[in-house]
PDB file of C-alpha atoms in Angstrom:
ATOM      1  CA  UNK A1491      18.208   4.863  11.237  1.00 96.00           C
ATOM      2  CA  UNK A1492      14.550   3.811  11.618  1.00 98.00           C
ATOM      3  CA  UNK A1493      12.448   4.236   8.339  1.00 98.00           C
ATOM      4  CA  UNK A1494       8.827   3.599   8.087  1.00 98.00           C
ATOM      5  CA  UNK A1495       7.876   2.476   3.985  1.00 96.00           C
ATOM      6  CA  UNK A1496       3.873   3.041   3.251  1.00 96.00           C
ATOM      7  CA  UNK A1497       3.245   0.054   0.860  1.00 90.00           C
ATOM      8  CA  UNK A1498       6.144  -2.426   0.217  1.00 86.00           C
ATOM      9  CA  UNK A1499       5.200  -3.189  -3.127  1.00 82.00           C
ATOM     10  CA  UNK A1500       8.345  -5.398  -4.914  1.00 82.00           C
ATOM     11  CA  UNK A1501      10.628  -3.580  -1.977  1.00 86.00           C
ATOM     12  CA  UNK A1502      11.691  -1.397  -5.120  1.00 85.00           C
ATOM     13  CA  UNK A1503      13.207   1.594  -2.576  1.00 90.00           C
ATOM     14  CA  UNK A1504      15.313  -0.995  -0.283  1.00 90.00           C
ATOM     15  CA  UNK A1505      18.165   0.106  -2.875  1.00 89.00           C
ATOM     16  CA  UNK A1506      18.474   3.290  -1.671  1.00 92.00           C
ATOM     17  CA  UNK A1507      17.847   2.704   2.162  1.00 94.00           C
ATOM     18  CA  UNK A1508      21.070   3.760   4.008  1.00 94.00           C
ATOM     19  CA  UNK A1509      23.463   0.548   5.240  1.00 93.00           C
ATOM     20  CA  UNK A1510      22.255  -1.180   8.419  1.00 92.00           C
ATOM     21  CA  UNK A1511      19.118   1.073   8.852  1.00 94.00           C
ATOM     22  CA  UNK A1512      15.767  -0.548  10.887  1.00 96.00           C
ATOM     23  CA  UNK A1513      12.601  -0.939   8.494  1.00 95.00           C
ATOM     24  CA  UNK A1514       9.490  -0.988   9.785  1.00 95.00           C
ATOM     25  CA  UNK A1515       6.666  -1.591   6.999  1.00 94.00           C
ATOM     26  CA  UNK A1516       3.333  -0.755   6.891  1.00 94.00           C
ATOM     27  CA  UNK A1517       0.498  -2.065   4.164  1.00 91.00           C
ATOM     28  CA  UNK A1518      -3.342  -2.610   3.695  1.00 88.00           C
ATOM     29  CA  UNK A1519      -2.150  -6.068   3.137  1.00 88.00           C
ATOM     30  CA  UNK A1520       0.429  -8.779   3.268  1.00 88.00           C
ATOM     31  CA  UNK A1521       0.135  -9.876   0.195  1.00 86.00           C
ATOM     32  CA  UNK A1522       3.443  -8.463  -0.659  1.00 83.00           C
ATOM     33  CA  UNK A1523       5.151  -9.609   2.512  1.00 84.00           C
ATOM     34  CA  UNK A1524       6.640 -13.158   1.098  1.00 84.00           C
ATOM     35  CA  UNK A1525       8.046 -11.639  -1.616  1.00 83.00           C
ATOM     36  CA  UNK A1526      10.694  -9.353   1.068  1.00 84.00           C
ATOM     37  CA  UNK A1527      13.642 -11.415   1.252  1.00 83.00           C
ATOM     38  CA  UNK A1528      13.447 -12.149  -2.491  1.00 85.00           C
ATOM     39  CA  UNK A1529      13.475  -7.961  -2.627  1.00 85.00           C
ATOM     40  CA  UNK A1530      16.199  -7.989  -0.096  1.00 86.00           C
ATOM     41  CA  UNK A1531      18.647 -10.343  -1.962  1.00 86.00           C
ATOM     42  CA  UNK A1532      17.834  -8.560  -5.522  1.00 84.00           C
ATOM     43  CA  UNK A1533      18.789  -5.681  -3.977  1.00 82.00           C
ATOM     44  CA  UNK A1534      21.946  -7.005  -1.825  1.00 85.00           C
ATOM     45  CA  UNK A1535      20.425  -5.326   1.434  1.00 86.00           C
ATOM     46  CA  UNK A1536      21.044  -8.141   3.683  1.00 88.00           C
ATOM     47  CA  UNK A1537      22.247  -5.297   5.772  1.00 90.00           C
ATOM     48  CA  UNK A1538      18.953  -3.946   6.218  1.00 88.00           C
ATOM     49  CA  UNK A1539      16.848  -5.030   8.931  1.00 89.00           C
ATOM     50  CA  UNK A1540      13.067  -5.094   8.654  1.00 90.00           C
ATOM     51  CA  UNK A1541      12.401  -5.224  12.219  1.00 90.00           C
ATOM     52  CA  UNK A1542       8.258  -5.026  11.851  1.00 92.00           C
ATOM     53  CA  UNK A1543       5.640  -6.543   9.432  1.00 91.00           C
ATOM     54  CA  UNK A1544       2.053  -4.142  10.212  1.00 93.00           C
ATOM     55  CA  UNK A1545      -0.997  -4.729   8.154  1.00 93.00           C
ATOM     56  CA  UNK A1546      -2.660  -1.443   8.465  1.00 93.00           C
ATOM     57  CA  UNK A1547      -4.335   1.031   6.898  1.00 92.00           C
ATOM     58  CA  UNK A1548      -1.836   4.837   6.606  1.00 94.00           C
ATOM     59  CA  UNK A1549      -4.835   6.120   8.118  1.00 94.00           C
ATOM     60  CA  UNK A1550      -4.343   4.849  11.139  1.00 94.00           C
ATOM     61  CA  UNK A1551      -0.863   3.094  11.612  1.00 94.00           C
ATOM     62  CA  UNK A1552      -1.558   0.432  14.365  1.00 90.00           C
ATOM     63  CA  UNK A1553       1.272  -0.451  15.986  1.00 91.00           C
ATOM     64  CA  UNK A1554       3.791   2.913  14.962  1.00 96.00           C
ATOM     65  CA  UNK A1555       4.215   5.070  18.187  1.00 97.00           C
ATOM     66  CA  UNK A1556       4.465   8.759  17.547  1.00 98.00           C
ATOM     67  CA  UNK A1557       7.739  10.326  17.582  1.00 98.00           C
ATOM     68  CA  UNK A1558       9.730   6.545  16.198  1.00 98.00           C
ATOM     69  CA  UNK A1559      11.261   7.260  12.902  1.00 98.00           C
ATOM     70  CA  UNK A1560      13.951   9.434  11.455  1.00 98.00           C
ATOM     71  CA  UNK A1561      12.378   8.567   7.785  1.00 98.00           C
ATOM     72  CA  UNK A1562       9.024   8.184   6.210  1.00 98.00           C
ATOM     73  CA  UNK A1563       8.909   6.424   2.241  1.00 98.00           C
ATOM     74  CA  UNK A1564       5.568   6.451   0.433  1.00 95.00           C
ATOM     75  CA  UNK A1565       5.717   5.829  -3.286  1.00 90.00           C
ATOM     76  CA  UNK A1566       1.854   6.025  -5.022  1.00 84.00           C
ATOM     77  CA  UNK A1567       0.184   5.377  -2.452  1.00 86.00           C
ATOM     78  CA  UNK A1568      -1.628   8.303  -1.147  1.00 82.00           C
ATOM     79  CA  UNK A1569      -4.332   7.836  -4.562  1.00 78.00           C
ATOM     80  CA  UNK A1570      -5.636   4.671  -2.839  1.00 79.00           C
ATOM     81  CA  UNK A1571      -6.377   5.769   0.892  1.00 83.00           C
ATOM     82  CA  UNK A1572      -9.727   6.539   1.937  1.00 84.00           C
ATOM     83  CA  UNK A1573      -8.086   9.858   3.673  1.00 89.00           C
ATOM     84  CA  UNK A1574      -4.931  11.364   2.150  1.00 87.00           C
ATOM     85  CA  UNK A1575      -5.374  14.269   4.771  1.00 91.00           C
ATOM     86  CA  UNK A1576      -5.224  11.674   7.928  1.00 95.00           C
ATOM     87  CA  UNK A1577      -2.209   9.643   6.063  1.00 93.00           C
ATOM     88  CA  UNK A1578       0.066  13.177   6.104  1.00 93.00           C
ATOM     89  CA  UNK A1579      -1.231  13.457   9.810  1.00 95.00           C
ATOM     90  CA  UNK A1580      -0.323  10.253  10.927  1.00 97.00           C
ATOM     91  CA  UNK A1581       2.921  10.393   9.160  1.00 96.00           C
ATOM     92  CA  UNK A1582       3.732  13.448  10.971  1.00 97.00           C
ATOM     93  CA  UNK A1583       2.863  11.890  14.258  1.00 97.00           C
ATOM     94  CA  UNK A1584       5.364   9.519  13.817  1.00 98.00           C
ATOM     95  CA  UNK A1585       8.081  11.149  12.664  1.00 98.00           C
ATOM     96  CA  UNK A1586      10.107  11.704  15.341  1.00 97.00           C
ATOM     97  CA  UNK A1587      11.288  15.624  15.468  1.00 97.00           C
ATOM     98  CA  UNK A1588      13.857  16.802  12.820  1.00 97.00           C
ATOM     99  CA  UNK A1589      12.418  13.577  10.579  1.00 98.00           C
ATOM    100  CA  UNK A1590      11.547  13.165   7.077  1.00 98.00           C
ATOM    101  CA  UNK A1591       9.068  12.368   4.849  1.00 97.00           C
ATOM    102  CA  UNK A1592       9.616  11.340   1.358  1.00 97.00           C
ATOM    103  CA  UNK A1593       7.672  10.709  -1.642  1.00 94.00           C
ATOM    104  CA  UNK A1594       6.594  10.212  -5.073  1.00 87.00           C
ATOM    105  CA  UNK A1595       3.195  10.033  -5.970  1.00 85.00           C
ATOM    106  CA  UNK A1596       1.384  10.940  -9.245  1.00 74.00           C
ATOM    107  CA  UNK A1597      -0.945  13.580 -10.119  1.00 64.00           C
ATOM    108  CA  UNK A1598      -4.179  14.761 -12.298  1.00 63.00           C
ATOM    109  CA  UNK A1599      -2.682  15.954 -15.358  1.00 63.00           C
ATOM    110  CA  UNK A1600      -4.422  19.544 -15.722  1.00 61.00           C
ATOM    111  CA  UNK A1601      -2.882  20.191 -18.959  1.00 62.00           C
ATOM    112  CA  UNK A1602      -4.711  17.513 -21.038  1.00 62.00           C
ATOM    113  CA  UNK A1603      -8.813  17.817 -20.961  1.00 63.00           C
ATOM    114  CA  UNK A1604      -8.807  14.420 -22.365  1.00 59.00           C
ATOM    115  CA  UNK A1605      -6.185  12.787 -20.264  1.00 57.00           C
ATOM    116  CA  UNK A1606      -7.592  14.193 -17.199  1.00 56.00           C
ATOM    117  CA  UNK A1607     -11.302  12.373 -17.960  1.00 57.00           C
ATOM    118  CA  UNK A1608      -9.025   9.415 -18.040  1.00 61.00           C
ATOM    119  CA  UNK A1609      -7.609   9.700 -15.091  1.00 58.00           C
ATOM    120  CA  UNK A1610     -10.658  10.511 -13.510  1.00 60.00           C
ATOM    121  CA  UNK A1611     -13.488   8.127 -14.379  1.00 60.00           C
ATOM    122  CA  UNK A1612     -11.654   5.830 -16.180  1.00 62.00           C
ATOM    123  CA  UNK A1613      -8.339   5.421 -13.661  1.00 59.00           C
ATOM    124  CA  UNK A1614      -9.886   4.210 -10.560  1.00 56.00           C
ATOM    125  CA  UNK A1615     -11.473   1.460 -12.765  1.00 55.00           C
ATOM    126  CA  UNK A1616      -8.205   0.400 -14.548  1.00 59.00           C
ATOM    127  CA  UNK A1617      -5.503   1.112 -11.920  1.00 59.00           C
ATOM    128  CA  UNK A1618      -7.476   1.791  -8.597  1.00 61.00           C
ATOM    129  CA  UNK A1619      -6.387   4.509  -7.961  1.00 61.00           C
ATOM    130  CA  UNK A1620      -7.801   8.074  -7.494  1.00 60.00           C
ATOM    131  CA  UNK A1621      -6.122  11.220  -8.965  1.00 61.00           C
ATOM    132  CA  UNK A1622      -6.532  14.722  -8.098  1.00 68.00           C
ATOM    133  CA  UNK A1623      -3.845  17.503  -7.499  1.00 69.00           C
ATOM    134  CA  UNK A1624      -1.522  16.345  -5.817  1.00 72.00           C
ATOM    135  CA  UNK A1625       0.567  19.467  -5.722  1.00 75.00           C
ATOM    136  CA  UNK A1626      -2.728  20.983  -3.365  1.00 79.00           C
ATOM    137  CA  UNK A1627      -2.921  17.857  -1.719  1.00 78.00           C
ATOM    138  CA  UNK A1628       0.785  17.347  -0.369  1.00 83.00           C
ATOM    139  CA  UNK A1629       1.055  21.220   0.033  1.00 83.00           C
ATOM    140  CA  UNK A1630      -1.876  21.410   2.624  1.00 84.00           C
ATOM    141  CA  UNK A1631      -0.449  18.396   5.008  1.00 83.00           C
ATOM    142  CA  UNK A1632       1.019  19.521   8.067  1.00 90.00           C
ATOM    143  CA  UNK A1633       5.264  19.544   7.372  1.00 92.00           C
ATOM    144  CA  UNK A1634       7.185  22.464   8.990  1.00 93.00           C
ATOM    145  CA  UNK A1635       8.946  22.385   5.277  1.00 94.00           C
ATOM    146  CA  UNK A1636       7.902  21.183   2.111  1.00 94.00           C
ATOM    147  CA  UNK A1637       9.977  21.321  -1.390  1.00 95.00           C
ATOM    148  CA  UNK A1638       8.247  19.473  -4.155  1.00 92.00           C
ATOM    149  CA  UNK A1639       9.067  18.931  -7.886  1.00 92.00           C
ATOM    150  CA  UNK A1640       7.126  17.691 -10.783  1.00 82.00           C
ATOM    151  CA  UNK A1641       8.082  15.770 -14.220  1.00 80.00           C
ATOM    152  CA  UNK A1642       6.389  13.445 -16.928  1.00 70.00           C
ATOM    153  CA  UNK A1643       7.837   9.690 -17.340  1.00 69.00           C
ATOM    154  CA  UNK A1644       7.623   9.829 -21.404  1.00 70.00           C
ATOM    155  CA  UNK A1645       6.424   5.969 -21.732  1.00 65.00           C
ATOM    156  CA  UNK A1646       3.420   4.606 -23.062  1.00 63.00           C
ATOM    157  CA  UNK A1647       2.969   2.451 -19.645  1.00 61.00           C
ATOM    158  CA  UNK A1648       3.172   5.505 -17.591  1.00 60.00           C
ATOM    159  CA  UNK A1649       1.286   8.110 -19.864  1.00 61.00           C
ATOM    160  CA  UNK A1650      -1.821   7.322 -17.294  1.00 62.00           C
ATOM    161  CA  UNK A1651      -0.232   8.623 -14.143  1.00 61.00           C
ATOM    162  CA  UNK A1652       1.559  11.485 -15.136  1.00 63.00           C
ATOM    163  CA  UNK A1653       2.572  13.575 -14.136  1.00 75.00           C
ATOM    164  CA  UNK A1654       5.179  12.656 -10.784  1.00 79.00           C
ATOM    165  CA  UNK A1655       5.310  14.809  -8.385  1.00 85.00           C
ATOM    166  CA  UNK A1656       8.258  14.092  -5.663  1.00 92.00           C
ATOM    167  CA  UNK A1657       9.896  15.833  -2.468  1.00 95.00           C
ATOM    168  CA  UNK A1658       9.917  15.668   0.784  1.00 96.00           C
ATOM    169  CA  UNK A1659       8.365  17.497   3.983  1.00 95.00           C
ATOM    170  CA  UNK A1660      10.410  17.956   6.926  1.00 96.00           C
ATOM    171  CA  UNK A1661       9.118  17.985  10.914  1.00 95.00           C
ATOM    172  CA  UNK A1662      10.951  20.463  12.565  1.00 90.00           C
ATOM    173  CA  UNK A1663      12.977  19.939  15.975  1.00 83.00           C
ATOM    174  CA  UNK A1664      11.274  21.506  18.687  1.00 72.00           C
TER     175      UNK A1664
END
């Protein structure tokens, strides 16, 4: 199985990567990149194989060719691109027909006045990060199918970026 993961991070989503697949992974930077085999032995996924390293911005995913994975991971990411609407494009370019697309990503909490001033002025100063609906956002992008779901992560750490919304979007088989 080839999967593409937007933004490594501490490889947090190896763990539930089917056995043996191919991982390609795309970042802004490779600042994360030494850490991966630390990740990979945490996790016991030595039977993964992360065949390519791209530094890249989503928007434009140098190196990917269209139609190359059965799986696209992004996990909070899209509040940090400069183009959320070119990220679900290029995603969709290369998934290859009958792939997947899944995510988690936060959300502008519309129930909270307060909370979403926070989140807005205060949030790209404290977390970089930009919210807005992410509900619109992910419904608007360009898969054949889309189910999404929402909740709230009850913490004190995680008050600021809820709430989660998570699904997936499908490309369908021509």
């Amino acid at each position: 199985m080839e999967i593409l993961e937007l933004g490594i991070g501490t490889g947090e989503n190896f763990k539930h990567f089917p056995k043996g697949s191919n991982v390609t992974i795309l970042d802004k930077t490779d600042i994360f990149f030494p850490y991966l085999n630390e990740s990979i032995k945490k996790n016991n996924r030595q039977d993964l194989n992360v065949s390519k390293l791209v530094v890249s911005k989503a928007e434009e995913m140098v190196g990917i060719e269209s139609d190359s994975m059965d799986v696209v991971v992004h996990t909070f990411i899209l509040c940090s691109v400069y183009d959320y609407k070119k990220v679900m494009s290029e995603i969709y370019r290369v998934l290859k027909p009958g792939g997947v697309c899944i995510f988690i990503e936060h959300s502008i909490d519309f129930r909270k006045k307060s909370k979403k001033y926070i989140q807005r002025i205060i949030g790209p100063i404290i977390t970089d990060c930009s919210f807005f609906n992410m509900e619109k956002v992910l419904s608007s992008g360009p898969y054949d199918h889309l189910e999404l779901k929402m909740y709230h992560i009850n913490t004190f750490w995680m008050t600021m970026v809820n709430p989660i919304i998570y699904g997936y979007g499908l490309k369908n088989i021509d």
